[in-house]
CSV table of C-alpha atoms and ligand atoms in Angstrom, one decimal:
chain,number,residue,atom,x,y,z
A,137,UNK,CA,0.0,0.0,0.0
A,138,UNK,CA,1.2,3.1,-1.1
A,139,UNK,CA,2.6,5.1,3.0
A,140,UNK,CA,2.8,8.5,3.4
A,141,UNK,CA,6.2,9.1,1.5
A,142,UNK,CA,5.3,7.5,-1.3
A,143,UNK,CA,2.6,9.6,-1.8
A,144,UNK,CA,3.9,12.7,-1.3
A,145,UNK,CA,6.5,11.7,-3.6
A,146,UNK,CA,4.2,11.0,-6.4
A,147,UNK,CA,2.7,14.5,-4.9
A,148,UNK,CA,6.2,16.4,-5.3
A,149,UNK,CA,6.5,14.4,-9.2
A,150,UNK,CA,3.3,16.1,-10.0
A,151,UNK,CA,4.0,19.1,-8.8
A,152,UNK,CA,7.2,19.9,-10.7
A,153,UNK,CA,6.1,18.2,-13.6
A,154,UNK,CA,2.2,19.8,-13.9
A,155,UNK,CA,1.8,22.7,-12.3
A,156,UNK,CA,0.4,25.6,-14.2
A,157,UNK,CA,-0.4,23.2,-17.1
A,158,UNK,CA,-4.4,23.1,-18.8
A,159,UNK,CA,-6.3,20.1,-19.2
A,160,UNK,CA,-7.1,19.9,-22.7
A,161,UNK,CA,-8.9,16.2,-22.5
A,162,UNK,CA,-10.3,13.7,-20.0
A,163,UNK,CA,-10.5,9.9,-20.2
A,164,UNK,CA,-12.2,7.8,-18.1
A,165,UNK,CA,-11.8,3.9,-18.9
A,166,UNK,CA,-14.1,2.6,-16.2
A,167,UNK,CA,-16.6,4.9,-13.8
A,168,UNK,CA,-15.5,3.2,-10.5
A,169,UNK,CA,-13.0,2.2,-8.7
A,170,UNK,CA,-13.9,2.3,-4.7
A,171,UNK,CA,-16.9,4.5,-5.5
A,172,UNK,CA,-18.2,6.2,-8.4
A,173,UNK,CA,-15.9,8.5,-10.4
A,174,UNK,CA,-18.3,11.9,-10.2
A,175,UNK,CA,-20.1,11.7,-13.6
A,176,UNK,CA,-19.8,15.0,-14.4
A,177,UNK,CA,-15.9,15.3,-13.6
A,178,UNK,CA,-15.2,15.8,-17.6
A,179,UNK,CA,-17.1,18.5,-18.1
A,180,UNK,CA,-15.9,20.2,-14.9
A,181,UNK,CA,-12.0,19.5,-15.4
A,182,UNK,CA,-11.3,20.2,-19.1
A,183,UNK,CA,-10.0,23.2,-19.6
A,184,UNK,CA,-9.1,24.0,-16.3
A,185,UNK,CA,-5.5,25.0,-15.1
A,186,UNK,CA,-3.6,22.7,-12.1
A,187,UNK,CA,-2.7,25.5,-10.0
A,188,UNK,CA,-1.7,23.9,-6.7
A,189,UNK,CA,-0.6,20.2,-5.7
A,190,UNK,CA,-0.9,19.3,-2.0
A,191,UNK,CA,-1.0,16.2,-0.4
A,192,UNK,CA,-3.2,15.4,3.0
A,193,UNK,CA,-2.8,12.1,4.8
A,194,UNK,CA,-2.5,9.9,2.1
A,195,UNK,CA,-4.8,11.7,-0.4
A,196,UNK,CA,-3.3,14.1,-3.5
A,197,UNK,CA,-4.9,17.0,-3.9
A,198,UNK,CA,-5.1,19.1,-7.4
A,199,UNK,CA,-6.5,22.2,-7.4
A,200,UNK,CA,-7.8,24.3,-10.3
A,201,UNK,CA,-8.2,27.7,-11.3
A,202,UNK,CA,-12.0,27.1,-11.6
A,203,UNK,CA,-12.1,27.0,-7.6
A,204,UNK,CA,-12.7,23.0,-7.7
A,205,UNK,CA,-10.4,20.4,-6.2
A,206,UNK,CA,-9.6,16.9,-7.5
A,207,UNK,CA,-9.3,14.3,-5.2
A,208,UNK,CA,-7.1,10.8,-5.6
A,209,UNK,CA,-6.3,8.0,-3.2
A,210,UNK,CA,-4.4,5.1,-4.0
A,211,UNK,CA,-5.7,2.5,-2.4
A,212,UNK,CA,-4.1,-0.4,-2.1
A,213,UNK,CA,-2.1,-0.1,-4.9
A,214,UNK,CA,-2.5,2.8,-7.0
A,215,UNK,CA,0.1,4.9,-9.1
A,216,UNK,CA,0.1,8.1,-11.1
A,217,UNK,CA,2.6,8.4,-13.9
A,218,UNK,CA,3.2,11.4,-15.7
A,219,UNK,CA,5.1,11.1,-18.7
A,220,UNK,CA,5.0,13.2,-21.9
A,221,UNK,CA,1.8,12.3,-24.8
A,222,UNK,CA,2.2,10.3,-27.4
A,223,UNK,CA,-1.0,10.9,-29.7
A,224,UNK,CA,-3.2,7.2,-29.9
A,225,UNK,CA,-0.8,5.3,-27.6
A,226,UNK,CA,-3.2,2.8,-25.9
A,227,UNK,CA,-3.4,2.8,-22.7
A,228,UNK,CA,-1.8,0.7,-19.8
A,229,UNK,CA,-2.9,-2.0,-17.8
A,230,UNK,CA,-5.3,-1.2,-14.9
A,231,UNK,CA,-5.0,2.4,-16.5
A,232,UNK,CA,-8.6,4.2,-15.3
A,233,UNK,CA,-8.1,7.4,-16.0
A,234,UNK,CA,-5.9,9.9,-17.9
A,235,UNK,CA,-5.4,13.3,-18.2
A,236,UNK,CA,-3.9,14.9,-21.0
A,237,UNK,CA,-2.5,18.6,-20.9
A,238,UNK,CA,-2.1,21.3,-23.7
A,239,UNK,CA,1.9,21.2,-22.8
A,240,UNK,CA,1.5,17.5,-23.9
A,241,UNK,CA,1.8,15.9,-20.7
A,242,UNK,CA,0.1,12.9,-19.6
A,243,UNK,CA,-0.9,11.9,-16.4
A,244,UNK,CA,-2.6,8.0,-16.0
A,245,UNK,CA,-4.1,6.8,-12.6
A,246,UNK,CA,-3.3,2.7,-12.3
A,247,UNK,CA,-4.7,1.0,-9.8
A,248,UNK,CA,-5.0,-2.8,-10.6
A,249,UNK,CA,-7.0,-3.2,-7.5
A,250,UNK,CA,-9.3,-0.6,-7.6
A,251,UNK,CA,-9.4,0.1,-3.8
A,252,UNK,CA,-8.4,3.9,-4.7
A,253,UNK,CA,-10.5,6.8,-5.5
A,254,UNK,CA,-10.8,9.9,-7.9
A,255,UNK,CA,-13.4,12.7,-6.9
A,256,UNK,CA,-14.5,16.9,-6.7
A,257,UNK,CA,-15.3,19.2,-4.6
A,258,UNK,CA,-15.4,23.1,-4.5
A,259,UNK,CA,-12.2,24.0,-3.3
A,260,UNK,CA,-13.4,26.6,-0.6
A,261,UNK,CA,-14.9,23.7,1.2
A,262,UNK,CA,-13.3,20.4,2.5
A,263,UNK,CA,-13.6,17.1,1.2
A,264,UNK,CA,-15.8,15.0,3.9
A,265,UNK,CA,-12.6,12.7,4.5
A,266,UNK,CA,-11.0,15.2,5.0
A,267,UNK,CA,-12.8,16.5,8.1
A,268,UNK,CA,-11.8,15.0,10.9
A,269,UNK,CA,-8.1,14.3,9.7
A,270,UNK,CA,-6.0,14.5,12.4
A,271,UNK,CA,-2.6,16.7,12.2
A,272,UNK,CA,0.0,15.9,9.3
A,273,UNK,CA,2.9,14.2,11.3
A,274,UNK,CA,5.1,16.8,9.2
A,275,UNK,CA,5.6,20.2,9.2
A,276,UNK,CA,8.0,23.3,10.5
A,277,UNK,CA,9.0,23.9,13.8
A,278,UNK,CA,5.4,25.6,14.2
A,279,UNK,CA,3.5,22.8,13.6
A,280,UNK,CA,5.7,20.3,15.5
A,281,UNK,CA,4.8,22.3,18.6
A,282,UNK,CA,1.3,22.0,17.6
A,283,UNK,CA,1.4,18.8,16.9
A,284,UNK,CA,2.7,18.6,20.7
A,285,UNK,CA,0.3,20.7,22.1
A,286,UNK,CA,-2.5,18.4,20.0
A,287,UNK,CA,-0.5,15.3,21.4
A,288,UNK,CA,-0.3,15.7,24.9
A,289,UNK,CA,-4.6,17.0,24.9
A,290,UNK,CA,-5.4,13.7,23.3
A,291,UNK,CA,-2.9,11.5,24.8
A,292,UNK,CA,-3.5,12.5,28.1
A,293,UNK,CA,-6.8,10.1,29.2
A,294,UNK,CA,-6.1,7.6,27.3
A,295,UNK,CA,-5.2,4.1,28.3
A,296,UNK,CA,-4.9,2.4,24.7
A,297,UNK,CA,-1.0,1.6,23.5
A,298,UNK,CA,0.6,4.2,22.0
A,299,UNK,CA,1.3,1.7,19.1
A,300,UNK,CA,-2.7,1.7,18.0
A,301,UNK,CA,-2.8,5.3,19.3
A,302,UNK,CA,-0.7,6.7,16.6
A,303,UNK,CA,-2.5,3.9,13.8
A,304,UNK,CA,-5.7,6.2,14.4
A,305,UNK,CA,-6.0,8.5,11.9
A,306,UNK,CA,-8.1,11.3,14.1
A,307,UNK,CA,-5.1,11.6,15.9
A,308,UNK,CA,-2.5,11.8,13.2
A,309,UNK,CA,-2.7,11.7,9.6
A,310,UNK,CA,-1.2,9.4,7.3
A,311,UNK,CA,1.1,7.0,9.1
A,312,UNK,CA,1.3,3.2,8.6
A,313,UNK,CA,2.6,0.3,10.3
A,314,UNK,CA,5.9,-0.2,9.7
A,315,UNK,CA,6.6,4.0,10.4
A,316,UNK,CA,5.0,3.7,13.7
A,317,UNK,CA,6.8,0.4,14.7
A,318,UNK,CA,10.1,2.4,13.4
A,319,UNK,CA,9.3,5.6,15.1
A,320,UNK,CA,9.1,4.3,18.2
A,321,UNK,CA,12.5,2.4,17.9
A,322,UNK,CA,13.5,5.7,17.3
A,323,UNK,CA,12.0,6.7,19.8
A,324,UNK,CA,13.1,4.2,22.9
A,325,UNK,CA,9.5,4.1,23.6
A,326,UNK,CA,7.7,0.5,23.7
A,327,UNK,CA,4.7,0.1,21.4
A,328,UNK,CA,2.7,-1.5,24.5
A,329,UNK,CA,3.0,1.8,26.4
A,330,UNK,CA,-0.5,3.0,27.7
A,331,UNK,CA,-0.8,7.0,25.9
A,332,UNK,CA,-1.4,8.3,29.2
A,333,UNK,CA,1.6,7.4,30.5
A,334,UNK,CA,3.9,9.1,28.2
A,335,UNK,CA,5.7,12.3,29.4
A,336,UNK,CA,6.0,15.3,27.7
A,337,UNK,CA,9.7,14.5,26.6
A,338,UNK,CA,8.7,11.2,25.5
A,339,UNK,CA,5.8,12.6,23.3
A,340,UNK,CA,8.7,14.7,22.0
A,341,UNK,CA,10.7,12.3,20.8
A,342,UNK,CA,8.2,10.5,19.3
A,343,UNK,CA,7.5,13.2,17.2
A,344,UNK,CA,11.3,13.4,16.5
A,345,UNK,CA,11.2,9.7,15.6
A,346,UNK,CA,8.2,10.4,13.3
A,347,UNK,CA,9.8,13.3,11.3
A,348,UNK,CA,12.9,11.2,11.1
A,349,UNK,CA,12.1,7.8,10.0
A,350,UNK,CA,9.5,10.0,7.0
A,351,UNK,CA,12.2,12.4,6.2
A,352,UNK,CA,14.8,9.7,5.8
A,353,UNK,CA,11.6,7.8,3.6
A,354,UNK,CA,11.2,10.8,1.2
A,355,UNK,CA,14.7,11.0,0.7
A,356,UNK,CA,15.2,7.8,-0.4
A,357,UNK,CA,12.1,8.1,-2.3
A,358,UNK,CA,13.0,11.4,-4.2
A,359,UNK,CA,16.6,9.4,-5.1
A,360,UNK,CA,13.8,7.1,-7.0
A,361,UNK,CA,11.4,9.4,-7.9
A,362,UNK,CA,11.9,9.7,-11.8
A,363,UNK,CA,11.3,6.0,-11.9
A,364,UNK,CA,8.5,6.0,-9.4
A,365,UNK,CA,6.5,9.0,-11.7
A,366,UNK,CA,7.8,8.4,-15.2
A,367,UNK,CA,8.1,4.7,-15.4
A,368,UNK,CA,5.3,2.1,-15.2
A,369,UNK,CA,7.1,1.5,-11.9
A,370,UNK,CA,6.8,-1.4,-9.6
A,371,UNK,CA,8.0,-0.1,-6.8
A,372,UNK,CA,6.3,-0.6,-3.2
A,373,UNK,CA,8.2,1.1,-0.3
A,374,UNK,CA,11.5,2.7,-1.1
A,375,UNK,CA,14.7,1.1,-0.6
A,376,UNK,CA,14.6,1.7,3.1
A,377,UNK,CA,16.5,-0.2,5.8
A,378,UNK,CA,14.0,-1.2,8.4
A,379,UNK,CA,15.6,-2.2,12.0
A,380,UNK,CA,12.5,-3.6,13.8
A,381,UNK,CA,10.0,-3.8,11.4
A,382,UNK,CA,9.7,-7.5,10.1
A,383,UNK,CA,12.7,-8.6,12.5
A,384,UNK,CA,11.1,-10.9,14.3
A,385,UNK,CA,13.6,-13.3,16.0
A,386,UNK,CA,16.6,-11.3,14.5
A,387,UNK,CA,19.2,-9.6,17.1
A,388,UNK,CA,18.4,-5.8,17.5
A,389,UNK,CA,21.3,-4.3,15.8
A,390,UNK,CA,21.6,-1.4,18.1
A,391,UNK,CA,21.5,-3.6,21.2
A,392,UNK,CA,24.6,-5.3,19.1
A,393,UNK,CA,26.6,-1.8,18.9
A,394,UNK,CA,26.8,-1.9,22.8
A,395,UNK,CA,27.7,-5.7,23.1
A,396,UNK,CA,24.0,-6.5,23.9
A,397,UNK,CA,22.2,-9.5,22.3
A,398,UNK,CA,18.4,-8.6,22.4
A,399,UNK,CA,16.6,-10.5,20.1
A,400,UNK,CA,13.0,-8.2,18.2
A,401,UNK,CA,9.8,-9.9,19.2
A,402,UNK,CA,6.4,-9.6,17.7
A,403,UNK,CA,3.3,-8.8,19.2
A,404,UNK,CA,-0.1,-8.2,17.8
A,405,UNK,CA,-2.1,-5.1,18.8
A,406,UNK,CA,-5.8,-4.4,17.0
A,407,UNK,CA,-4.4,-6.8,14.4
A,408,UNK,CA,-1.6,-5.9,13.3
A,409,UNK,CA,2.1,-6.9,14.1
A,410,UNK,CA,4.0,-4.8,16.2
A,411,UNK,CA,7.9,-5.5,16.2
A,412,UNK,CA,9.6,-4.2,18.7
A,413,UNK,CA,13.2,-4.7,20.9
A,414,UNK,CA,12.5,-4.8,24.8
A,415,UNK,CA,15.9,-3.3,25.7
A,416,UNK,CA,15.8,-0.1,23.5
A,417,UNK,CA,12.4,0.4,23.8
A,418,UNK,CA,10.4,0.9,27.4
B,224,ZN,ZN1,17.7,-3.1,21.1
């Protein structure tokens, strides 16, 4: 599933390689993927100018200078290429929906399961999934102390682990699995901590393990990111180096830096495999 840096990867690949430009044509090749692509999205679109990319959770936003917004989510396993337009080249497997601007770009959403989703909406408004998003997990030094304050409020009563805790996507935006479970190595923090237990300094460096472990993810993504926006690419997560995530039974390597042998262990938490070394983390 495409994580939060992929997507704003793809986001970023748009961006430099869209903004500004005019839809001249619209082609849908099926009307739904999760739900109904808007039926009157065509009319709407064409001839409308991209003016401003932006990316919230895991959702790509594209708005145009006709005060409308267009909406994708990749789903399990969606993509958006932009390469230039070849007049009458078919199109490519599990290719739904292409875009083609006057500057002779091309832009094709591929998503062979179908679990993502295009749609509009008036761009002074919000999206309704977009409502009651919780914070982005990155930001400037201004919204890292928000994020704090925001933390601590909804931390502060709660006795669910701070593994599921940052999973819910009220409470932060966008962040998967294997980021938490890395964060929180990062961290030292263990993901079977009640919330309300966490001090102020350790809801600090969580959010320091946050930033880090996504910064370091969009950096190896942007290293990648011709291929992952210009070719028909196969890619899933970027060439990162987990250290807990999937390590089950494998000696934590920074235990092994200080002549420790701590072997990761795996629990499950709402369903879903946390990975975790006892030593580093409490
Ligand atoms: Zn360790």
């Amino acid at each position: 599933m495409p994580e939060l840096p992929e997507v704003e990867t793809i986001k970023r690949g748009l961006e430099n390689n869209l903004t500004n430009q005019t839809i001249i044509s619209v082609q849908r090749h099926r009307d739904t993927l999760r739900q109904p692509i808007p039926k009157e999205l065509e009319s709407v679109i064409t001839h409308a100018k991209m003016i401003h990319f932006t990316r919230r959770g895991k959702y790509i936003l594209i708005e145009l200078n006709n005060q409308q917004t267009i909406l994708f989510h990749l789903g399990m396993s969606g993509k958006m290429i932009v390469r230039p337009n070849i007049k009458d080249e078919p199109i490519v497997k599990h290719e739904h929906f292409t875009l083609i601007t006057k500057e002779e770009q091309r832009l094709s959403y591929i998503d062979p399961r179908r679990f993502g989703m295009i749609d509009l909406f008036p761009s002074e408004e919000n999206h309704t999934l977009l409502i009651h998003m919780g914070p982005e997990p990155l930001g400037d030094d201004t919204h890292q102390h928000k994020l704090f304050l925001h933390l601590l409020e909804k931390l502060k009563n709660k006795k669910q682990s701070i593994k599921v805790t940052l999973l819910d996507q009220h409470i932060i935006t966008g962040l998967g699995n294997i980021y938490v479970c890395e964060a929180l190595l990062l961290a030292g923090i263990s993901p079977l901590r009640e919330s309300k237990t966490l001090t102020k300094i350790e809801i600090q460096r969580i959010i320091q393990g946050i930033q880090t472990i996504l910064t370091q993810a969009i950096a190896a993504g942007g290293s990648s990111m011709r291929d992952y926006v210009h070719a028909n690419g196969k890619k899933g997560y970027f060439q990162m180096q987990w250290k807990v995530y999937g390590k089950e039974g494998e000696f934590c390597l920074n235990c092994l830096t200080k002549q420790k042998k701590s072997v990761i262990k795996r629990v499950v938490q709402a369903g879903r495999s946390s990975f975790y070394c006892d030593i580093c983390q409490k």
